[in-house]
Tab-separated table of C-alpha atoms in Angstrom:
chain	number	residue	atom	x	y	z
A	1	MET	CA	-54.545	-3.727	17.111
A	2	ASP	CA	-56.223	-0.298	18.683
A	3	LEU	CA	-56.419	2.212	15.737
A	4	SER	CA	-57.167	5.842	16.261
A	5	ALA	CA	-60.614	6.495	14.346
A	6	PRO	CA	-58.933	8.421	11.145
A	7	LEU	CA	-56.583	5.325	10.998
A	8	ALA	CA	-59.914	2.795	11.912
A	9	TRP	CA	-61.593	4.777	8.626
A	10	LEU	CA	-58.957	4.467	6.598
A	11	VAL	CA	-58.726	0.653	6.991
A	12	ASP	CA	-62.170	0.002	7.119
A	13	GLU	CA	-64.500	2.816	4.701
A	14	ALA	CA	-61.699	5.400	3.266
A	15	SER	CA	-61.432	2.650	0.021
A	16	ALA	CA	-65.065	3.068	-0.976
A	17	VAL	CA	-65.366	6.782	-1.427
A	18	SER	CA	-65.264	7.480	-4.706
A	19	GLU	CA	-64.918	11.234	-4.716
A	20	PRO	CA	-62.016	12.928	-3.964
A	21	ASP	CA	-63.820	15.895	-2.378
A	22	ARG	CA	-65.808	13.801	0.222
A	23	PHE	CA	-62.939	11.746	0.489
A	24	LEU	CA	-60.361	14.972	1.805
A	25	ALA	CA	-63.932	15.938	4.277
A	26	GLN	CA	-64.033	13.346	5.971
A	27	LEU	CA	-60.570	12.435	6.726
A	28	GLY	CA	-60.053	15.913	7.839
A	29	HIS	CA	-63.448	15.766	9.682
A	30	LEU	CA	-61.509	12.590	11.449
A	31	LEU	CA	-58.072	14.496	12.404
A	32	VAL	CA	-59.802	17.443	14.055
A	33	ALA	CA	-62.383	15.448	16.502
A	34	ASP	CA	-58.972	13.845	17.060
A	35	GLU	CA	-57.596	16.849	18.848
A	36	LEU	CA	-54.986	17.618	15.704
A	37	PRO	CA	-55.165	21.461	14.793
A	38	LEU	CA	-56.157	21.815	11.603
A	39	ALA	CA	-57.005	24.973	10.103
A	40	GLY	CA	-57.726	23.754	6.308
A	41	GLY	CA	-56.031	20.974	4.027
A	42	ALA	CA	-55.674	20.117	0.070
A	43	LEU	CA	-55.527	17.081	-1.562
A	44	THR	CA	-53.889	16.777	-5.380
A	45	LEU	CA	-54.070	13.892	-7.510
A	46	SER	CA	-51.825	13.803	-10.691
A	47	VAL	CA	-54.312	12.596	-14.346
A	48	PRO	CA	-53.326	12.528	-17.771
A	49	HIS	CA	-55.128	14.702	-19.186
A	50	PRO	CA	-54.109	16.522	-22.524
A	51	ILE	CA	-54.401	20.552	-20.266
A	52	ILE	CA	-54.951	19.509	-16.925
A	53	ALA	CA	-51.983	18.175	-15.397
A	54	ARG	CA	-53.047	18.185	-11.233
A	55	ARG	CA	-56.800	18.248	-9.619
A	56	SER	CA	-56.820	19.794	-6.372
A	57	TRP	CA	-59.302	19.643	-3.210
A	58	LEU	CA	-58.715	22.306	-1.006
A	59	TRP	CA	-60.488	22.121	2.979
A	60	ARG	CA	-61.243	24.564	4.950
A	61	ALA	CA	-62.184	23.345	8.920
A	62	GLU	CA	-63.982	26.010	10.211
A	63	THR	CA	-66.457	25.358	7.354
A	64	GLY	CA	-65.994	22.193	6.046
A	65	VAL	CA	-66.437	23.703	2.727
A	66	VAL	CA	-64.512	21.725	-0.599
A	67	ILE	CA	-63.500	23.581	-3.476
A	68	GLU	CA	-61.533	22.022	-6.729
A	69	SER	CA	-58.659	23.749	-8.256
A	70	LEU	CA	-57.101	22.955	-11.520
A	71	GLY	CA	-53.418	22.914	-12.314
A	72	PHE	CA	-52.216	23.176	-16.130
A	73	ALA	CA	-49.426	21.037	-17.745
A	74	GLY	CA	-46.882	24.172	-18.350
A	75	ALA	CA	-47.882	26.330	-15.290
A	76	VAL	CA	-45.037	27.798	-13.518
A	77	SER	CA	-45.959	26.523	-9.639
A	78	ASP	CA	-47.940	23.532	-9.178
A	79	ARG	CA	-48.229	24.378	-5.156
A	80	ALA	CA	-51.802	26.065	-6.058
A	81	GLY	CA	-53.540	23.969	-2.726
A	82	GLN	CA	-50.390	24.410	-0.435
A	83	ASP	CA	-49.863	28.198	-1.832
A	84	TRP	CA	-53.677	28.524	-0.543
A	85	LEU	CA	-53.254	26.594	2.995
A	86	ALA	CA	-50.193	28.847	3.385
A	87	GLY	CA	-52.798	31.494	4.368
A	88	LEU	CA	-54.446	29.722	6.613
A	89	GLY	CA	-51.432	28.449	8.825
A	90	PRO	CA	-48.191	26.168	8.735
A	91	VAL	CA	-48.235	23.882	5.806
A	92	LEU	CA	-46.975	20.121	6.438
A	93	VAL	CA	-46.801	18.377	2.815
A	94	GLN	CA	-47.036	14.620	2.926
A	95	PRO	CA	-47.093	12.628	-0.638
A	96	THR	CA	-48.459	9.747	-0.716
A	97	GLY	CA	-47.250	8.362	-4.724
A	98	SER	CA	-44.589	8.935	-7.392
A	99	GLY	CA	-44.918	9.458	-10.848
A	100	THR	CA	-48.537	9.209	-12.705
A	101	ASP	CA	-49.567	7.590	-9.496
A	102	ARG	CA	-48.986	10.684	-7.340
A	103	ALA	CA	-51.095	12.041	-4.506
A	104	THR	CA	-50.234	14.764	-2.517
A	105	LEU	CA	-51.980	15.713	1.385
A	106	ALA	CA	-50.876	18.823	2.653
A	107	TRP	CA	-52.499	20.056	5.743
A	108	ALA	CA	-52.621	24.020	7.519
A	109	GLY	CA	-51.924	24.208	11.464
A	110	THR	CA	-54.233	26.733	13.108
A	111	ARG	CA	-50.371	26.761	15.047
A	112	PRO	CA	-47.226	24.910	13.974
A	113	PHE	CA	-47.504	21.197	14.743
A	114	ASP	CA	-45.822	19.861	17.641
A	115	PRO	CA	-43.612	15.820	16.680
A	116	ALA	CA	-46.081	13.942	17.892
A	117	GLU	CA	-48.400	15.954	15.582
A	118	ARG	CA	-46.633	15.537	13.372
A	119	ALA	CA	-46.100	12.158	13.970
A	120	LYS	CA	-49.806	11.642	14.193
A	121	LEU	CA	-50.282	12.648	10.111
A	122	ARG	CA	-47.445	11.226	8.731
A	123	GLN	CA	-48.921	7.697	9.780
A	124	VAL	CA	-52.094	9.007	8.388
A	125	ALA	CA	-50.354	9.443	4.780
A	126	ARG	CA	-48.875	6.094	5.098
A	127	PHE	CA	-52.771	4.086	6.197
A	128	ALA	CA	-54.403	6.445	3.278
A	129	ALA	CA	-51.504	5.489	0.146
A	130	ALA	CA	-53.926	2.385	-0.559
A	131	PRO	CA	-57.785	4.593	-0.935
A	132	LEU	CA	-55.013	7.753	-2.663
A	133	ALA	CA	-54.315	4.605	-4.936
A	134	ALA	CA	-57.339	3.902	-5.484
A	135	LEU	CA	-58.671	7.478	-6.405
A	136	VAL	CA	-55.491	8.493	-8.149
A	137	GLU	CA	-56.646	5.378	-10.548
A	138	ARG	CA	-59.982	6.473	-10.440
A	139	ALA	CA	-59.534	10.156	-11.401
A	140	ALA	CA	-57.105	9.046	-13.909
A	141	LEU	CA	-60.136	6.826	-15.934
A	142	ALA	CA	-62.199	10.025	-15.597
A	143	ALA	CA	-59.654	12.270	-17.162
A	144	LEU	CA	-58.633	9.819	-20.230
A	145	LEU	CA	-62.405	9.124	-21.008
A	146	GLU	CA	-63.447	13.169	-20.579
A	147	ALA	CA	-60.750	13.517	-23.321
A	148	TYR	CA	-61.457	11.453	-25.717
A	149	LEU	CA	-65.533	11.371	-25.077
A	150	GLY	CA	-66.527	14.758	-23.639
A	151	ARG	CA	-67.554	15.406	-19.818
A	152	ARG	CA	-71.297	13.752	-20.616
A	153	SER	CA	-69.886	10.629	-22.648
A	154	ALA	CA	-67.717	10.096	-20.354
A	155	ALA	CA	-70.074	10.283	-17.504
A	156	ARG	CA	-71.880	7.454	-19.095
A	157	VAL	CA	-69.734	5.726	-19.724
A	158	ARG	CA	-68.130	5.471	-15.965
A	159	ALA	CA	-72.001	4.838	-15.062
A	160	GLY	CA	-71.776	1.252	-16.392
A	161	ALA	CA	-73.292	2.299	-19.978
A	162	LEU	CA	-71.852	0.325	-22.033
A	163	THR	CA	-74.245	-2.392	-24.071
A	164	ARG	CA	-74.163	-2.128	-27.535
A	165	GLY	CA	-77.429	-0.849	-28.724
A	166	THR	CA	-78.267	0.786	-25.490
A	167	GLY	CA	-79.010	4.766	-25.176
A	168	GLU	CA	-81.500	7.380	-24.772
A	169	THR	CA	-83.756	9.445	-26.842
A	170	ILE	CA	-82.484	13.120	-25.775
A	171	ARG	CA	-83.596	16.369	-27.323
A	172	ALA	CA	-80.991	18.347	-28.538
A	173	ALA	CA	-79.458	22.050	-30.601
A	174	LEU	CA	-76.681	20.722	-33.049
A	175	PHE	CA	-73.842	22.310	-34.368
A	176	TYR	CA	-71.948	20.753	-36.725
A	177	ALA	CA	-68.948	22.674	-38.510
A	178	ASP	CA	-66.483	21.970	-41.454
A	179	LEU	CA	-63.387	23.072	-42.835
A	180	ARG	CA	-63.331	24.488	-46.644
A	181	ASN	CA	-61.415	23.189	-49.340
A	182	PHE	CA	-58.955	21.175	-46.624
A	183	THR	CA	-58.066	17.900	-48.714
A	184	VAL	CA	-56.495	20.892	-51.632
A	185	LEU	CA	-54.795	22.282	-48.702
A	186	SER	CA	-53.543	19.186	-46.649
A	187	GLU	CA	-52.174	17.704	-50.552
A	188	ALA	CA	-50.055	21.187	-51.150
A	189	THR	CA	-49.039	20.994	-46.846
A	190	GLU	CA	-46.497	19.094	-45.038
A	191	PRO	CA	-48.200	17.121	-42.315
A	192	ALA	CA	-46.842	18.506	-39.201
A	193	LEU	CA	-48.720	22.294	-40.633
A	194	VAL	CA	-51.597	20.665	-41.879
A	195	ILE	CA	-51.956	19.006	-38.046
A	196	ALA	CA	-50.690	22.852	-36.743
A	197	ALA	CA	-53.572	24.023	-38.651
A	198	LEU	CA	-56.335	20.945	-37.838
A	199	ASP	CA	-55.512	21.951	-34.289
A	200	ALA	CA	-56.008	25.597	-34.140
A	201	TRP	CA	-59.741	25.548	-36.229
A	202	PHE	CA	-60.398	22.539	-33.184
A	203	ASP	CA	-59.157	24.471	-30.741
A	204	ARG	CA	-61.105	27.776	-31.397
A	205	VAL	CA	-65.088	25.348	-32.515
A	206	ALA	CA	-64.448	23.682	-29.624
A	207	GLY	CA	-63.736	25.791	-27.531
A	208	ALA	CA	-66.551	27.796	-28.353
A	209	ILE	CA	-69.140	25.129	-27.740
A	210	HIS	CA	-67.396	24.170	-24.381
A	211	ALA	CA	-67.465	28.229	-23.132
A	212	PHE	CA	-71.635	28.299	-23.719
A	213	GLY	CA	-71.921	24.499	-22.482
A	214	GLY	CA	-72.146	22.706	-25.359
A	215	GLU	CA	-70.352	19.122	-25.584
A	216	VAL	CA	-68.493	18.309	-28.867
A	217	LEU	CA	-69.357	14.726	-30.034
A	218	LYS	CA	-66.731	13.470	-32.763
A	219	PHE	CA	-64.264	14.796	-35.051
A	220	ILE	CA	-64.853	14.141	-38.013
A	221	GLY	CA	-61.560	14.362	-40.031
A	222	ASP	CA	-61.856	18.162	-39.958
A	223	GLY	CA	-65.529	18.103	-38.821
A	224	VAL	CA	-66.822	18.623	-35.599
A	225	LEU	CA	-70.313	17.187	-34.695
A	226	ALA	CA	-71.633	18.715	-31.193
A	227	ILE	CA	-74.758	18.945	-28.970
A	228	PHE	CA	-76.468	21.340	-26.783
A	229	PRO	CA	-78.872	19.248	-24.689
A	230	VAL	CA	-82.198	20.989	-23.861
A	231	THR	CA	-81.890	20.804	-20.529
A	232	GLY	CA	-84.469	23.711	-19.905
A	233	SER	CA	-85.831	25.617	-22.947
A	234	PRO	CA	-85.195	24.650	-26.027
A	235	THR	CA	-84.702	28.368	-26.265
A	236	GLU	CA	-81.701	27.922	-23.994
A	237	ALA	CA	-80.086	25.420	-25.835
A	238	CYS	CA	-80.450	27.079	-29.453
A	239	ASP	CA	-79.657	31.167	-27.730
A	240	ALA	CA	-76.100	28.922	-26.178
A	241	ALA	CA	-75.036	27.350	-29.775
A	242	LEU	CA	-75.806	30.929	-31.846
A	243	HIS	CA	-73.258	32.174	-29.672
A	244	ALA	CA	-70.866	29.514	-29.764
A	245	VAL	CA	-71.063	30.317	-33.494
A	246	THR	CA	-70.808	33.946	-32.961
A	247	ALA	CA	-67.510	32.882	-30.638
A	248	ALA	CA	-66.200	30.484	-33.687
A	249	ARG	CA	-66.417	32.461	-35.663
A	250	ALA	CA	-64.853	35.479	-33.827
A	251	GLY	CA	-61.697	33.264	-32.896
A	252	MET	CA	-61.126	32.200	-36.601
A	253	ALA	CA	-61.072	35.397	-37.490
A	254	HIS	CA	-58.534	35.915	-35.067
A	255	LEU	CA	-56.786	32.604	-36.315
A	256	ASP	CA	-56.801	33.826	-40.165
A	257	ALA	CA	-54.886	37.449	-39.305
A	258	THR	CA	-52.411	35.469	-37.697
A	259	ARG	CA	-52.165	33.027	-40.048
A	260	GLN	CA	-52.087	35.335	-42.926
A	261	ALA	CA	-49.153	37.831	-41.468
A	262	GLU	CA	-47.122	34.693	-41.605
A	263	GLY	CA	-48.369	34.137	-45.408
A	264	LEU	CA	-50.734	31.471	-44.562
A	265	ALA	CA	-53.868	31.276	-46.266
A	266	PRO	CA	-57.367	31.902	-44.159
A	267	LEU	CA	-59.060	28.800	-43.324
A	268	SER	CA	-62.912	29.160	-44.706
A	269	PHE	CA	-65.306	27.180	-42.932
A	270	GLY	CA	-69.122	26.394	-42.511
A	271	VAL	CA	-71.690	25.843	-39.373
A	272	ALA	CA	-74.579	24.948	-39.372
A	273	LEU	CA	-77.610	24.239	-35.942
A	274	HIS	CA	-80.332	21.945	-35.840
A	275	LEU	CA	-82.901	21.178	-32.958
A	276	GLY	CA	-83.915	17.819	-32.913
A	277	ASP	CA	-84.206	14.478	-31.475
A	278	ILE	CA	-81.042	12.186	-30.823
A	279	LEU	CA	-80.473	8.750	-29.658
A	280	TRP	CA	-77.066	9.042	-27.437
A	281	GLY	CA	-75.522	6.010	-26.849
A	282	ASN	CA	-73.288	2.750	-27.541
A	283	ILE	CA	-72.850	2.076	-30.892
A	284	GLY	CA	-70.721	-0.279	-33.370
A	285	ALA	CA	-69.040	-3.898	-33.073
A	286	ALA	CA	-69.328	-6.136	-30.468
A	287	ASP	CA	-65.985	-5.562	-28.965
A	288	ARG	CA	-65.681	-2.021	-30.611
A	289	LEU	CA	-68.488	0.775	-29.832
A	290	ASP	CA	-68.333	4.299	-30.459
A	291	PHE	CA	-70.810	6.239	-27.608
A	292	THR	CA	-72.424	8.960	-29.851
A	293	ALA	CA	-75.377	10.279	-31.412
A	294	ILE	CA	-77.340	9.067	-34.429
A	295	GLY	CA	-80.454	9.829	-35.930
A	296	SER	CA	-82.560	11.834	-38.820
A	297	ALA	CA	-81.087	15.301	-37.062
A	298	VAL	CA	-77.845	14.604	-37.289
A	299	ASN	CA	-78.286	13.492	-40.728
A	300	LEU	CA	-80.176	16.702	-41.158
A	301	VAL	CA	-77.523	18.895	-39.541
A	302	SER	CA	-75.042	17.804	-41.780
A	303	ARG	CA	-76.565	17.634	-44.952
A	304	LEU	CA	-77.506	21.322	-44.316
A	305	GLU	CA	-74.336	22.331	-43.324
A	306	GLY	CA	-73.246	21.238	-47.202
A	307	LEU	CA	-74.878	23.859	-48.294
A	308	CYS	CA	-72.902	26.576	-47.112
A	309	ARG	CA	-71.191	26.743	-50.131
A	310	PRO	CA	-74.003	26.193	-52.890
A	311	LEU	CA	-75.512	29.651	-50.872
A	312	GLY	CA	-72.791	31.023	-50.471
A	313	GLN	CA	-72.674	31.569	-46.690
A	314	SER	CA	-70.743	30.612	-43.406
A	315	VAL	CA	-73.540	29.962	-41.209
A	316	LEU	CA	-76.989	27.934	-42.170
A	317	ILE	CA	-79.329	27.423	-39.452
A	318	SER	CA	-82.778	25.439	-39.634
A	319	GLY	CA	-86.265	26.702	-39.544
A	320	ALA	CA	-86.523	24.325	-36.139
A	321	VAL	CA	-83.841	26.588	-34.155
A	322	ALA	CA	-85.248	29.777	-35.596
A	323	ALA	CA	-88.007	29.186	-34.339
A	324	ALA	CA	-87.284	28.414	-31.366
A	325	THR	CA	-85.063	31.134	-30.147
A	326	SER	CA	-85.278	35.284	-29.973
A	327	THR	CA	-82.092	35.936	-32.140
A	328	PRO	CA	-83.058	37.960	-35.439
A	329	LEU	CA	-82.366	35.609	-38.316
A	330	LEU	CA	-82.311	36.024	-42.023
A	331	PRO	CA	-85.061	33.969	-43.549
A	332	LEU	CA	-83.207	31.943	-47.192
A	333	GLY	CA	-86.505	29.870	-48.458
A	334	ASP	CA	-87.205	26.444	-48.373
A	335	HIS	CA	-84.047	23.723	-49.476
A	336	THR	CA	-84.184	20.485	-50.531
A	337	LEU	CA	-81.250	18.162	-48.389
A	338	ARG	CA	-79.644	15.292	-49.960
A	339	GLY	CA	-81.639	11.925	-48.600
A	340	ILE	CA	-84.248	14.315	-46.111
A	341	ALA	CA	-87.882	13.808	-47.867
A	342	THR	CA	-89.547	17.247	-46.448
A	343	PRO	CA	-88.115	20.434	-47.951
A	344	CYS	CA	-86.029	22.144	-44.727
A	345	SER	CA	-86.509	26.611	-44.023
A	346	VAL	CA	-83.061	27.640	-43.706
A	347	PHE	CA	-82.423	30.927	-41.997
A	348	THR	CA	-78.551	32.633	-41.588
A	349	LEU	CA	-77.305	35.226	-39.241
A	350	PRO	CA	-77.802	38.757	-40.739
A	351	ASP	CA	-73.587	39.383	-41.020
A	352	ALA	CA	-72.596	36.337	-41.899
């Protein structure tokens, strides 16, 4: 069977392409070389994610550049890619699947497509269905892993880090936060309101962590453990963690004002920061693993957060973070932490 270059590529090579942006750019390049009058293209994949419903990649023929656009659940329109293409020229949309397996190719022409060109693009869509189904499956797996593990941990698992006891030692600023009196609140409140309160709390604190480059490793009851890996200087990681604390406090202040207006109690909380080495990897039973962090630094930050109530502070910061940051801090002296042999120098923010 004598196939055109785009169709031969879709049959022989496209299934090995693991990234949607590369798939779209390569296919678009081959179609232009096959004398199709393309100004740009878009590839949209449906993904199972709590807030992201669709991921779109937008390719411009003139430059070869591909950018990504996200479509959020509940959005008024899911036509972001098609609307972008409409600015380049006449658009032809080609769904290649259905339901959760749906992928959509769309092309913008430098002029309206004639019947022969439309027939070519319809044939491309049919041949693209199989490799796009594999891309949808990979995108779905990536979205699920990121939702449950976090972006960095998900990337490690996808890369094949699946053996129990394996991992790496990394340096990071650790962030541990915990709600106050939540047990009492949960016993006196109906379950739906408890879940709503937890979700609102996690939205504020996780949103602040992610905004400054951190990653939530684990939700522990009403607590949150996150890391800001040291990829440059320790100062950068510690400053990012401190910025996240400030953002989380602002978010919770706004939430508490809303709760009080509704006759609900405020949600008080404590946060601790520490800088240290952690073992980041697979821990667990032979058939049930957790990709998480352990080590003395994790123990210290959780014990430090436990001092918030006795010291009457909402934010506590270890001496290791204080030594690395240029942010002005208020010293609170050295304190013994349960299970930690050496006393810890403790600081707080001046307005905490």
